[in-house]
PDB file of C-alpha atoms and ligand atoms in Angstrom:
ATOM      1  CA  UNK O  95     -90.260 -81.310   9.012  1.00 65.00           C
ATOM      2  CA  UNK O  96     -89.979 -77.510   9.424  1.00 92.00           C
ATOM      3  CA  UNK O  97     -92.286 -75.073  11.115  1.00 97.00           C
ATOM      4  CA  UNK O  98     -95.867 -74.965   9.912  1.00 98.00           C
ATOM      5  CA  UNK O  99     -98.339 -72.094  10.197  1.00 98.00           C
ATOM      6  CA  UNK O 100    -102.097 -72.084   9.825  1.00 98.00           C
ATOM      7  CA  UNK O 101    -103.362 -69.246   7.635  1.00 98.00           C
ATOM      8  CA  UNK O 102    -107.040 -68.895   6.805  1.00 97.00           C
ATOM      9  CA  UNK O 103    -107.885 -72.550   6.491  1.00 97.00           C
ATOM     10  CA  UNK O 104    -104.529 -73.857   5.245  1.00 98.00           C
ATOM     11  CA  UNK O 105    -101.450 -75.331   6.817  1.00 98.00           C
ATOM     12  CA  UNK O 106     -98.437 -73.815   5.080  1.00 98.00           C
ATOM     13  CA  UNK O 107     -94.669 -73.871   5.592  1.00 98.00           C
ATOM     14  CA  UNK O 108     -93.820 -71.066   8.039  1.00 97.00           C
ATOM     15  CA  UNK O 109     -91.527 -69.316   5.556  1.00 97.00           C
ATOM     16  CA  UNK O 110     -94.300 -69.120   2.962  1.00 97.00           C
ATOM     17  CA  UNK O 111     -97.115 -68.094   5.287  1.00 98.00           C
ATOM     18  CA  UNK O 112     -98.554 -64.756   4.156  1.00 97.00           C
ATOM     19  CA  UNK O 113    -101.579 -62.553   4.771  1.00 96.00           C
ATOM     20  CA  UNK O 114    -103.200 -60.178   2.322  1.00 97.00           C
ATOM     21  CA  UNK O 115    -101.793 -56.643   2.260  1.00 98.00           C
ATOM     22  CA  UNK O 116    -105.237 -55.264   3.047  1.00 98.00           C
ATOM     23  CA  UNK O 117    -105.725 -57.450   6.082  1.00 98.00           C
ATOM     24  CA  UNK O 118    -107.074 -54.997   8.653  1.00 98.00           C
ATOM     25  CA  UNK O 119    -104.743 -56.440  11.268  1.00 98.00           C
ATOM     26  CA  UNK O 120    -101.792 -55.494   9.101  1.00 97.00           C
ATOM     27  CA  UNK O 121    -103.092 -52.057   8.109  1.00 98.00           C
ATOM     28  CA  UNK O 122    -105.003 -50.898  11.184  1.00 98.00           C
ATOM     29  CA  UNK O 123    -104.111 -53.206  14.092  1.00 97.00           C
ATOM     30  CA  UNK O 124    -107.782 -54.182  13.883  1.00 97.00           C
ATOM     31  CA  UNK O 125    -107.134 -57.616  15.343  1.00 97.00           C
ATOM     32  CA  UNK O 126    -106.783 -59.536  18.577  1.00 97.00           C
ATOM     33  CA  UNK O 127    -104.529 -62.363  19.658  1.00 97.00           C
ATOM     34  CA  UNK O 128    -104.041 -65.024  22.283  1.00 97.00           C
ATOM     35  CA  UNK O 129    -101.083 -67.113  23.384  1.00 96.00           C
ATOM     36  CA  UNK O 130    -101.321 -70.464  25.171  1.00 97.00           C
ATOM     37  CA  UNK O 131     -98.389 -72.109  26.934  1.00 95.00           C
ATOM     38  CA  UNK O 132     -97.737 -75.663  25.798  1.00 96.00           C
ATOM     39  CA  UNK O 133     -96.835 -78.375  28.262  1.00 95.00           C
ATOM     40  CA  UNK O 134     -96.204 -81.769  26.733  1.00 96.00           C
ATOM     41  CA  UNK O 135     -97.954 -80.515  23.583  1.00 97.00           C
ATOM     42  CA  UNK O 136    -101.105 -79.581  25.513  1.00 97.00           C
ATOM     43  CA  UNK O 137    -102.566 -76.092  25.773  1.00 97.00           C
ATOM     44  CA  UNK O 138    -102.425 -74.719  29.298  1.00 96.00           C
ATOM     45  CA  UNK O 139    -105.210 -72.600  30.800  1.00 96.00           C
ATOM     46  CA  UNK O 140    -107.187 -73.324  27.670  1.00 95.00           C
ATOM     47  CA  UNK O 141    -110.553 -72.070  28.901  1.00 96.00           C
ATOM     48  CA  UNK O 142    -109.147 -68.821  30.356  1.00 97.00           C
ATOM     49  CA  UNK O 143    -107.518 -67.929  27.060  1.00 96.00           C
ATOM     50  CA  UNK O 144    -110.623 -68.821  25.066  1.00 97.00           C
ATOM     51  CA  UNK O 145    -112.758 -66.694  27.372  1.00 97.00           C
ATOM     52  CA  UNK O 146    -110.455 -63.706  26.934  1.00 97.00           C
ATOM     53  CA  UNK O 147    -110.313 -64.289  23.179  1.00 97.00           C
ATOM     54  CA  UNK O 148    -114.101 -64.278  22.955  1.00 97.00           C
ATOM     55  CA  UNK O 149    -114.263 -61.151  25.078  1.00 97.00           C
ATOM     56  CA  UNK O 150    -111.612 -59.321  23.019  1.00 97.00           C
ATOM     57  CA  UNK O 151    -113.399 -60.284  19.802  1.00 97.00           C
ATOM     58  CA  UNK O 152    -116.781 -59.252  21.090  1.00 96.00           C
ATOM     59  CA  UNK O 153    -115.418 -55.872  22.286  1.00 96.00           C
ATOM     60  CA  UNK O 154    -114.276 -55.253  18.707  1.00 96.00           C
ATOM     61  CA  UNK O 155    -117.464 -56.731  17.256  1.00 96.00           C
ATOM     62  CA  UNK O 156    -115.490 -59.379  15.380  1.00 97.00           C
ATOM     63  CA  UNK O 157    -117.238 -62.761  15.159  1.00 97.00           C
ATOM     64  CA  UNK O 158    -115.500 -65.889  16.476  1.00 98.00           C
ATOM     65  CA  UNK O 159    -113.976 -67.226  13.262  1.00 97.00           C
ATOM     66  CA  UNK O 160    -115.203 -70.724  14.145  1.00 97.00           C
ATOM     67  CA  UNK O 161    -116.575 -72.519  17.173  1.00 97.00           C
ATOM     68  CA  UNK O 162    -114.372 -72.972  20.217  1.00 97.00           C
ATOM     69  CA  UNK O 163    -114.325 -76.670  19.463  1.00 97.00           C
ATOM     70  CA  UNK O 164    -113.216 -76.197  15.862  1.00 98.00           C
ATOM     71  CA  UNK O 165    -110.629 -73.627  16.912  1.00 98.00           C
ATOM     72  CA  UNK O 166    -109.283 -76.009  19.541  1.00 98.00           C
ATOM     73  CA  UNK O 167    -108.929 -78.634  16.853  1.00 98.00           C
ATOM     74  CA  UNK O 168    -107.047 -76.306  14.512  1.00 98.00           C
ATOM     75  CA  UNK O 169    -104.794 -74.993  17.299  1.00 98.00           C
ATOM     76  CA  UNK O 170    -103.934 -78.515  18.429  1.00 98.00           C
ATOM     77  CA  UNK O 171    -103.393 -79.667  14.864  1.00 98.00           C
ATOM     78  CA  UNK O 172    -100.963 -76.788  14.278  1.00 98.00           C
ATOM     79  CA  UNK O 173     -99.126 -77.748  17.478  1.00 98.00           C
ATOM     80  CA  UNK O 174     -99.033 -81.391  16.377  1.00 98.00           C
ATOM     81  CA  UNK O 175     -97.727 -80.559  12.901  1.00 98.00           C
ATOM     82  CA  UNK O 176     -94.938 -78.508  14.458  1.00 98.00           C
ATOM     83  CA  UNK O 177     -94.024 -81.373  16.808  1.00 98.00           C
ATOM     84  CA  UNK O 178     -93.663 -78.901  19.633  1.00 98.00           C
ATOM     85  CA  UNK O 179     -94.133 -80.252  23.157  1.00 97.00           C
ATOM     86  CA  UNK O 180     -92.881 -77.299  25.216  1.00 96.00           C
ATOM     87  CA  UNK O 181     -93.531 -73.782  23.943  1.00 96.00           C
ATOM     88  CA  UNK O 182     -96.372 -71.529  22.924  1.00 97.00           C
ATOM     89  CA  UNK O 183     -99.142 -71.449  20.357  1.00 98.00           C
ATOM     90  CA  UNK O 184    -100.078 -68.009  19.012  1.00 98.00           C
ATOM     91  CA  UNK O 185    -103.449 -67.167  17.507  1.00 98.00           C
ATOM     92  CA  UNK O 186    -104.302 -63.924  15.729  1.00 98.00           C
ATOM     93  CA  UNK O 187    -107.759 -63.041  14.489  1.00 98.00           C
ATOM     94  CA  UNK O 188    -108.229 -59.886  12.446  1.00 98.00           C
ATOM     95  CA  UNK O 189    -111.489 -58.368  11.218  1.00 98.00           C
ATOM     96  CA  UNK O 190    -110.513 -59.620   7.787  1.00 98.00           C
ATOM     97  CA  UNK O 191    -109.489 -58.295   4.392  1.00 98.00           C
ATOM     98  CA  UNK O 192    -111.224 -55.202   3.015  1.00 98.00           C
ATOM     99  CA  UNK O 193    -110.347 -52.053   1.038  1.00 97.00           C
ATOM    100  CA  UNK O 194    -108.549 -49.743   3.464  1.00 97.00           C
ATOM    101  CA  UNK O 195    -110.960 -47.594   5.424  1.00 97.00           C
ATOM    102  CA  UNK O 196    -110.904 -46.800   9.123  1.00 97.00           C
ATOM    103  CA  UNK O 197    -114.554 -47.738   9.662  1.00 97.00           C
ATOM    104  CA  UNK O 198    -115.574 -51.370   9.567  1.00 97.00           C
ATOM    105  CA  UNK O 199    -116.239 -52.874   6.142  1.00 97.00           C
ATOM    106  CA  UNK O 200    -119.889 -52.502   5.187  1.00 95.00           C
ATOM    107  CA  UNK O 201    -119.943 -55.770   3.230  1.00 94.00           C
ATOM    108  CA  UNK O 202    -119.550 -58.819   5.473  1.00 92.00           C
ATOM    109  CA  UNK O 203    -115.957 -60.070   5.682  1.00 97.00           C
ATOM    110  CA  UNK O 204    -114.622 -63.278   7.126  1.00 97.00           C
ATOM    111  CA  UNK O 205    -112.284 -62.813  10.100  1.00 98.00           C
ATOM    112  CA  UNK O 206    -108.725 -63.774   9.151  1.00 98.00           C
ATOM    113  CA  UNK O 207    -107.010 -66.412  11.278  1.00 98.00           C
ATOM    114  CA  UNK O 208    -103.303 -67.047  11.710  1.00 98.00           C
ATOM    115  CA  UNK O 209    -101.754 -69.616  14.048  1.00 98.00           C
ATOM    116  CA  UNK O 210     -98.067 -70.144  14.726  1.00 98.00           C
ATOM    117  CA  UNK O 211     -96.243 -72.382  17.167  1.00 98.00           C
ATOM    118  CA  UNK O 212     -92.931 -71.818  18.830  1.00 97.00           C
ATOM    119  CA  UNK O 213     -90.819 -74.235  20.809  1.00 97.00           C
ATOM    120  CA  UNK O 214     -89.263 -73.246  24.104  1.00 94.00           C
ATOM    121  CA  UNK O 215     -86.245 -74.527  25.962  1.00 94.00           C
ATOM    122  CA  UNK O 216     -87.952 -75.451  29.219  1.00 92.00           C
ATOM    123  CA  UNK O 217     -84.610 -76.075  30.952  1.00 94.00           C
ATOM    124  CA  UNK O 218     -83.423 -72.548  30.044  1.00 95.00           C
ATOM    125  CA  UNK O 219     -86.716 -71.182  31.332  1.00 94.00           C
ATOM    126  CA  UNK O 220     -86.249 -73.024  34.626  1.00 94.00           C
ATOM    127  CA  UNK O 221     -82.650 -71.786  34.873  1.00 96.00           C
ATOM    128  CA  UNK O 222     -83.878 -68.212  34.384  1.00 95.00           C
ATOM    129  CA  UNK O 223     -86.503 -68.737  37.054  1.00 93.00           C
ATOM    130  CA  UNK O 224     -83.893 -70.054  39.446  1.00 97.00           C
ATOM    131  CA  UNK O 225     -81.756 -66.921  38.951  1.00 96.00           C
ATOM    132  CA  UNK O 226     -84.604 -64.395  38.882  1.00 94.00           C
ATOM    133  CA  UNK O 227     -84.827 -61.445  36.481  1.00 94.00           C
ATOM    134  CA  UNK O 228     -84.573 -57.647  36.645  1.00 95.00           C
ATOM    135  CA  UNK O 229     -86.950 -54.950  35.426  1.00 95.00           C
ATOM    136  CA  UNK O 230     -86.737 -51.279  34.413  1.00 93.00           C
ATOM    137  CA  UNK O 231     -89.563 -48.750  34.668  1.00 94.00           C
ATOM    138  CA  UNK O 232     -91.001 -46.796  31.762  1.00 91.00           C
ATOM    139  CA  UNK O 233     -93.702 -44.105  31.611  1.00 90.00           C
ATOM    140  CA  UNK O 234     -97.201 -45.480  30.978  1.00 89.00           C
ATOM    141  CA  UNK O 235     -97.785 -44.205  27.475  1.00 89.00           C
ATOM    142  CA  UNK O 236     -99.935 -46.821  25.791  1.00 89.00           C
ATOM    143  CA  UNK O 237    -100.723 -45.273  23.334  1.00 91.00           C
ATOM    144  CA  UNK O 238     -99.474 -41.777  24.028  1.00 91.00           C
ATOM    145  CA  UNK O 239     -97.565 -41.224  20.802  1.00 92.00           C
ATOM    146  CA  UNK O 240    -100.227 -39.992  18.420  1.00 96.00           C
ATOM    147  CA  UNK O 241     -97.511 -37.848  16.787  1.00 95.00           C
ATOM    148  CA  UNK O 242     -96.232 -40.989  15.070  1.00 94.00           C
ATOM    149  CA  UNK O 243     -98.151 -41.971  11.955  1.00 96.00           C
ATOM    150  CA  UNK O 244     -98.258 -45.589  13.001  1.00 95.00           C
ATOM    151  CA  UNK O 245    -100.575 -48.303  11.735  1.00 95.00           C
ATOM    152  CA  UNK O 246    -101.624 -48.842  15.372  1.00 95.00           C
ATOM    153  CA  UNK O 247    -104.965 -47.351  14.370  1.00 96.00           C
ATOM    154  CA  UNK O 248    -107.421 -49.440  16.309  1.00 96.00           C
ATOM    155  CA  UNK O 249    -108.725 -46.506  18.438  1.00 96.00           C
ATOM    156  CA  UNK O 250    -109.053 -44.425  15.268  1.00 97.00           C
ATOM    157  CA  UNK O 251    -110.892 -47.247  13.515  1.00 97.00           C
ATOM    158  CA  UNK O 252    -113.291 -47.651  16.447  1.00 97.00           C
ATOM    159  CA  UNK O 253    -113.853 -43.893  16.610  1.00 97.00           C
ATOM    160  CA  UNK O 254    -114.556 -43.722  12.878  1.00 97.00           C
ATOM    161  CA  UNK O 255    -116.959 -46.628  13.161  1.00 97.00           C
ATOM    162  CA  UNK O 256    -118.761 -44.850  16.033  1.00 96.00           C
ATOM    163  CA  UNK O 257    -119.034 -41.771  13.812  1.00 96.00           C
ATOM    164  CA  UNK O 258    -120.449 -43.825  10.980  1.00 96.00           C
ATOM    165  CA  UNK O 259    -122.970 -45.493  13.295  1.00 96.00           C
ATOM    166  CA  UNK O 260    -124.045 -42.022  14.450  1.00 96.00           C
ATOM    167  CA  UNK O 261    -124.461 -40.953  10.819  1.00 96.00           C
ATOM    168  CA  UNK O 262    -121.400 -38.669  11.008  1.00 97.00           C
ATOM    169  CA  UNK O 263    -118.385 -38.422   8.724  1.00 97.00           C
ATOM    170  CA  UNK O 264    -115.635 -38.004  11.289  1.00 97.00           C
ATOM    171  CA  UNK O 265    -115.040 -38.428  15.020  1.00 98.00           C
ATOM    172  CA  UNK O 266    -113.187 -35.863  17.098  1.00 98.00           C
ATOM    173  CA  UNK O 267    -111.175 -37.095  20.057  1.00 98.00           C
ATOM    174  CA  UNK O 268    -111.684 -35.079  23.245  1.00 98.00           C
ATOM    175  CA  UNK O 269    -108.977 -35.115  25.947  1.00 96.00           C
ATOM    176  CA  UNK O 270    -109.330 -35.360  29.746  1.00 95.00           C
ATOM    177  CA  UNK O 271    -109.682 -31.586  29.988  1.00 97.00           C
ATOM    178  CA  UNK O 272    -112.532 -31.546  27.508  1.00 97.00           C
ATOM    179  CA  UNK O 273    -110.559 -30.171  24.567  1.00 97.00           C
ATOM    180  CA  UNK O 274    -110.667 -31.546  21.047  1.00 97.00           C
ATOM    181  CA  UNK O 275    -107.328 -33.033  20.054  1.00 98.00           C
ATOM    182  CA  UNK O 276    -107.920 -34.095  16.456  1.00 98.00           C
ATOM    183  CA  UNK O 277    -110.074 -36.263  14.253  1.00 97.00           C
ATOM    184  CA  UNK O 278    -109.811 -40.017  13.738  1.00 97.00           C
ATOM    185  CA  UNK O 279    -108.105 -39.313  10.403  1.00 97.00           C
ATOM    186  CA  UNK O 280    -107.883 -35.521  10.201  1.00 98.00           C
ATOM    187  CA  UNK O 281    -106.962 -32.378  12.114  1.00 98.00           C
ATOM    188  CA  UNK O 282    -109.749 -30.295  13.632  1.00 98.00           C
ATOM    189  CA  UNK O 283    -110.297 -26.559  13.258  1.00 98.00           C
ATOM    190  CA  UNK O 284    -112.765 -23.814  14.052  1.00 98.00           C
ATOM    191  CA  UNK O 285    -113.253 -20.243  12.965  1.00 97.00           C
ATOM    192  CA  UNK O 286    -114.067 -18.845  16.389  1.00 97.00           C
ATOM    193  CA  UNK O 287    -116.505 -16.066  17.260  1.00 96.00           C
ATOM    194  CA  UNK O 288    -113.712 -13.495  16.755  1.00 95.00           C
ATOM    195  CA  UNK O 289    -112.929 -14.899  13.306  1.00 95.00           C
ATOM    196  CA  UNK O 290    -109.664 -16.498  14.438  1.00 96.00           C
ATOM    197  CA  UNK O 291    -108.615 -19.801  12.909  1.00 97.00           C
ATOM    198  CA  UNK O 292    -108.103 -22.151  15.804  1.00 98.00           C
ATOM    199  CA  UNK O 293    -106.531 -25.589  15.840  1.00 98.00           C
ATOM    200  CA  UNK O 294    -104.731 -27.658  18.426  1.00 98.00           C
ATOM    201  CA  UNK O 295    -100.990 -26.967  18.754  1.00 97.00           C
ATOM    202  CA  UNK O 296     -98.598 -29.743  17.813  1.00 95.00           C
ATOM    203  CA  UNK O 297     -97.133 -29.973  21.326  1.00 94.00           C
ATOM    204  CA  UNK O 298    -100.364 -31.784  22.106  1.00 92.00           C
ATOM    205  CA  UNK O 299    -100.470 -35.481  21.450  1.00 94.00           C
ATOM    206  CA  UNK O 300    -101.679 -35.228  17.856  1.00 97.00           C
ATOM    207  CA  UNK O 301    -100.483 -36.105  14.398  1.00 97.00           C
ATOM    208  CA  UNK O 302     -98.633 -33.248  12.740  1.00 96.00           C
ATOM    209  CA  UNK O 303    -100.867 -33.018   9.724  1.00 96.00           C
ATOM    210  CA  UNK O 304     -99.064 -32.039   6.559  1.00 94.00           C
ATOM    211  CA  UNK O 305    -102.267 -30.459   5.215  1.00 96.00           C
ATOM    212  CA  UNK O 306    -102.561 -28.530   8.486  1.00 97.00           C
ATOM    213  CA  UNK O 307     -98.998 -27.232   8.176  1.00 95.00           C
ATOM    214  CA  UNK O 308     -99.306 -26.256   4.525  1.00 94.00           C
ATOM    215  CA  UNK O 309    -102.624 -24.581   5.185  1.00 95.00           C
ATOM    216  CA  UNK O 310    -101.115 -22.571   8.050  1.00 96.00           C
ATOM    217  CA  UNK O 311     -98.360 -21.383   5.692  1.00 93.00           C
ATOM    218  CA  UNK O 312    -100.926 -20.427   3.049  1.00 92.00           C
ATOM    219  CA  UNK O 313    -103.003 -18.625   5.662  1.00 93.00           C
ATOM    220  CA  UNK O 314     -99.984 -16.655   6.781  1.00 93.00           C
ATOM    221  CA  UNK O 315     -99.322 -15.463   3.244  1.00 90.00           C
ATOM    222  CA  UNK O 316    -102.982 -14.435   3.060  1.00 91.00           C
ATOM    223  CA  UNK O 317    -102.604 -12.488   6.305  1.00 91.00           C
ATOM    224  CA  UNK O 318    -105.139 -14.620   8.187  1.00 92.00           C
ATOM    225  CA  UNK O 319    -104.960 -14.877  12.004  1.00 91.00           C
ATOM    226  CA  UNK O 320    -104.059 -18.320  13.299  1.00 96.00           C
ATOM    227  CA  UNK O 321    -104.422 -19.271  16.917  1.00 97.00           C
ATOM    228  CA  UNK O 322    -102.945 -22.653  17.871  1.00 97.00           C
ATOM    229  CA  UNK O 323    -105.089 -22.994  20.968  1.00 96.00           C
ATOM    230  CA  UNK O 324    -107.314 -25.856  22.064  1.00 97.00           C
ATOM    231  CA  UNK O 325    -111.076 -25.636  21.755  1.00 98.00           C
ATOM    232  CA  UNK O 326    -113.918 -27.641  23.228  1.00 98.00           C
ATOM    233  CA  UNK O 327    -116.837 -29.170  21.321  1.00 97.00           C
ATOM    234  CA  UNK O 328    -118.904 -26.361  22.879  1.00 98.00           C
ATOM    235  CA  UNK O 329    -116.529 -23.775  21.375  1.00 98.00           C
ATOM    236  CA  UNK O 330    -117.016 -25.482  18.004  1.00 98.00           C
ATOM    237  CA  UNK O 331    -120.801 -25.290  18.263  1.00 98.00           C
ATOM    238  CA  UNK O 332    -120.568 -21.627  19.241  1.00 98.00           C
ATOM    239  CA  UNK O 333    -118.023 -20.936  16.493  1.00 98.00           C
ATOM    240  CA  UNK O 334    -118.743 -19.326  13.136  1.00 98.00           C
ATOM    241  CA  UNK O 335    -117.415 -22.350  11.286  1.00 98.00           C
ATOM    242  CA  UNK O 336    -115.534 -25.594  11.771  1.00 98.00           C
ATOM    243  CA  UNK O 337    -113.594 -27.785   9.393  1.00 98.00           C
ATOM    244  CA  UNK O 338    -111.179 -30.681   9.169  1.00 98.00           C
ATOM    245  CA  UNK O 339    -107.980 -31.108   7.193  1.00 98.00           C
ATOM    246  CA  UNK O 340    -106.156 -34.130   5.847  1.00 96.00           C
ATOM    247  CA  UNK O 341    -104.722 -35.599   2.667  1.00 94.00           C
ATOM    248  CA  UNK O 342    -107.949 -37.566   2.208  1.00 93.00           C
ATOM    249  CA  UNK O 343    -110.452 -34.871   3.131  1.00 93.00           C
ATOM    250  CA  UNK O 344    -108.380 -31.836   1.990  1.00 96.00           C
ATOM    251  CA  UNK O 345    -110.305 -29.037   3.760  1.00 97.00           C
ATOM    252  CA  UNK O 346    -113.803 -30.160   4.632  1.00 98.00           C
ATOM    253  CA  UNK O 347    -116.413 -27.930   6.297  1.00 98.00           C
ATOM    254  CA  UNK O 348    -118.013 -29.384   9.438  1.00 98.00           C
ATOM    255  CA  UNK O 349    -121.633 -28.299   9.896  1.00 98.00           C
ATOM    256  CA  UNK O 350    -122.556 -30.191  13.079  1.00 98.00           C
ATOM    257  CA  UNK O 351    -120.849 -31.634  16.154  1.00 98.00           C
ATOM    258  CA  UNK O 352    -122.660 -34.297  18.192  1.00 97.00           C
ATOM    259  CA  UNK O 353    -125.832 -33.434  16.318  1.00 96.00           C
ATOM    260  CA  UNK O 354    -125.660 -29.737  17.167  1.00 97.00           C
ATOM    261  CA  UNK O 355    -125.165 -27.189  14.382  1.00 98.00           C
ATOM    262  CA  UNK O 356    -121.909 -25.283  14.123  1.00 97.00           C
ATOM    263  CA  UNK O 357    -122.785 -21.603  13.741  1.00 95.00           C
ATOM    264  CA  UNK O 358    -125.894 -21.464  11.590  1.00 94.00           C
ATOM    265  CA  UNK O 359    -125.375 -25.075  10.493  1.00 97.00           C
ATOM    266  CA  UNK O 360    -124.387 -24.295   6.932  1.00 97.00           C
ATOM    267  CA  UNK O 361    -121.102 -24.468   5.045  1.00 97.00           C
ATOM    268  CA  UNK O 362    -119.260 -21.252   5.798  1.00 96.00           C
ATOM    269  CA  UNK O 363    -117.286 -18.984   3.467  1.00 97.00           C
ATOM    270  CA  UNK O 364    -113.963 -19.275   5.307  1.00 96.00           C
ATOM    271  CA  UNK O 365    -113.741 -23.066   5.143  1.00 97.00           C
ATOM    272  CA  UNK O 366    -114.624 -23.024   1.439  1.00 97.00           C
ATOM    273  CA  UNK O 367    -112.107 -20.277   0.745  1.00 96.00           C
ATOM    274  CA  UNK O 368    -109.454 -22.278   2.600  1.00 97.00           C
ATOM    275  CA  UNK O 369    -110.403 -25.404   0.697  1.00 97.00           C
ATOM    276  CA  UNK O 370    -109.853 -23.607  -2.604  1.00 96.00           C
ATOM    277  CA  UNK O 371    -106.664 -22.023  -1.278  1.00 95.00           C
ATOM    278  CA  UNK O 372    -105.329 -25.408  -0.240  1.00 95.00           C
ATOM    279  CA  UNK O 373    -106.272 -27.082  -3.519  1.00 94.00           C
ATOM    280  CA  UNK O 374    -104.578 -24.296  -5.500  1.00 92.00           C
ATOM    281  CA  UNK O 375    -101.494 -24.612  -3.339  1.00 89.00           C
ATOM    282  CA  UNK O 376    -101.528 -28.405  -3.545  1.00 89.00           C
ATOM    283  CA  UNK O 377    -101.846 -28.413  -7.343  1.00 90.00           C
ATOM    284  CA  UNK O 378     -99.100 -25.811  -7.740  1.00 89.00           C
ATOM    285  CA  UNK O 379     -96.716 -27.760  -5.518  1.00 86.00           C
ATOM    286  CA  UNK O 380     -97.543 -31.227  -6.791  1.00 91.00           C
ATOM    287  CA  UNK O 381     -94.658 -33.159  -8.375  1.00 95.00           C
TER     288      UNK O 381
HETATM  289  N1  PLP K1324    -104.712 -36.769  12.272  1.00 71.54           N
HETATM  290  C1  PLP K1324    -104.851 -38.088  12.055  1.00 71.54           C
HETATM  291  C2  PLP K1324    -105.098 -38.980  13.225  1.00 71.54           C
HETATM  292  C3  PLP K1324    -104.744 -38.621  10.760  1.00 71.54           C
HETATM  293  O1  PLP K1324    -104.862 -39.938  10.556  1.00 71.54           O
HETATM  294  C4  PLP K1324    -104.520 -37.734   9.668  1.00 71.54           C
HETATM  295  C5  PLP K1324    -104.436 -38.235   8.294  1.00 71.54           C
HETATM  296  O2  PLP K1324    -104.600 -39.406   8.031  1.00 71.54           O
HETATM  297  C6  PLP K1324    -104.398 -36.372   9.938  1.00 71.54           C
HETATM  298  C7  PLP K1324    -104.485 -35.931  11.242  1.00 71.54           C
HETATM  299  C8  PLP K1324    -104.128 -35.379   8.813  1.00 71.54           C
HETATM  300  O3  PLP K1324    -102.807 -35.514   8.368  1.00 71.54           O
HETATM  301  P1  PLP K1324    -102.380 -35.108   6.872  1.00 71.54           P
HETATM  302  O4  PLP K1324    -102.840 -33.701   6.666  1.00 71.54           O
HETATM  303  O5  PLP K1324    -100.889 -35.225   6.884  1.00 71.54           O
HETATM  304  O6  PLP K1324    -103.034 -36.062   5.942  1.00 71.54           O
END
C-alpha cells in the first residue's frame, strides 16, 4: 500500500491529496502546523506538540478543528495506514476555505486539516548523529523581505483583521523608528502641510507597488512635487490629506488614522484628482 494522506475528513492516496485553491493556508499562509517524531509508530512528546498547536491556533483565533482526543485518533490512524514506525507525522490546520480577502472570513468557516506521514531511516539518522553536522550563519530576516510579493501574508492578514475589528478599512505598518512603511495591502501616502506628496521610498522594506510607481510617473508629467520620505502617523494626522494606492483600492482617500482625522477629516481634492488621474492612465494603458 502506498502513502496515504488525511485531508478534511478523508483518507486519500498521497498523490491525489489536494486542498482547495482558496484555502487560506495556500493563499495567505493563514495556517499553523505541528510535527511529531514517530518511534515504533508512536507519537513522541505528544502533549508538548498538542499544547503548542493549541497555542498557535488560539493566537490566530482558529478553533481546534476537533478535540485533542479525536485529533489523536486521526493522527494515529494516518500513521497506521502508512505503516510507518520510524519517521514523522505532519499536521497542518488552516483557517479554512473562503473567498480571498486578507481579513478573516465573516461567515463561519471550518478549519481545514491535512495530515501526512513520512518514514525515516533511523540508522541513517544515528549515523549522522555519530558524525555530527555543520552549520552556516544567515542574517535574521524573518520576514524581512516585504519587497517580494509572496503569499506569506499572515502578518498582513492579521493587520487587516485588526483594522476591520477597529472599524477601519486598512492597517498601516509602523516601523521601529515610528515611521509608516505601507499598508497591509496598499502603499501609504500623505499630502503634507507644504503640499508635497510623500510616500515611503522603495529602499525601505516595502512592496514596490505598481500603482505607486505609475502614479509617481503621472504626477511627474503633471509637474507635482513628490517626496519619497518617511512619515509618521502624527505627520499623517497633521497633513492636508492622506491616501493609499494599490491595484485593489486604486487611489483611495484616507480620512482618519487611529481614529484621528487627517486634516479636516474630509476627502481632499488632491487624492481625488490623483484617483481620476490614475484611472485615466490605467484605462489608457490597459491591454
Ligand atoms: N503593499 C502591499 C503590502 C500590498 O499587498 C499591495 C497590493 O496588494 C501594495 C502595497 C500595492 O501594490 P500594487 O499597487 O502593485 O497593487
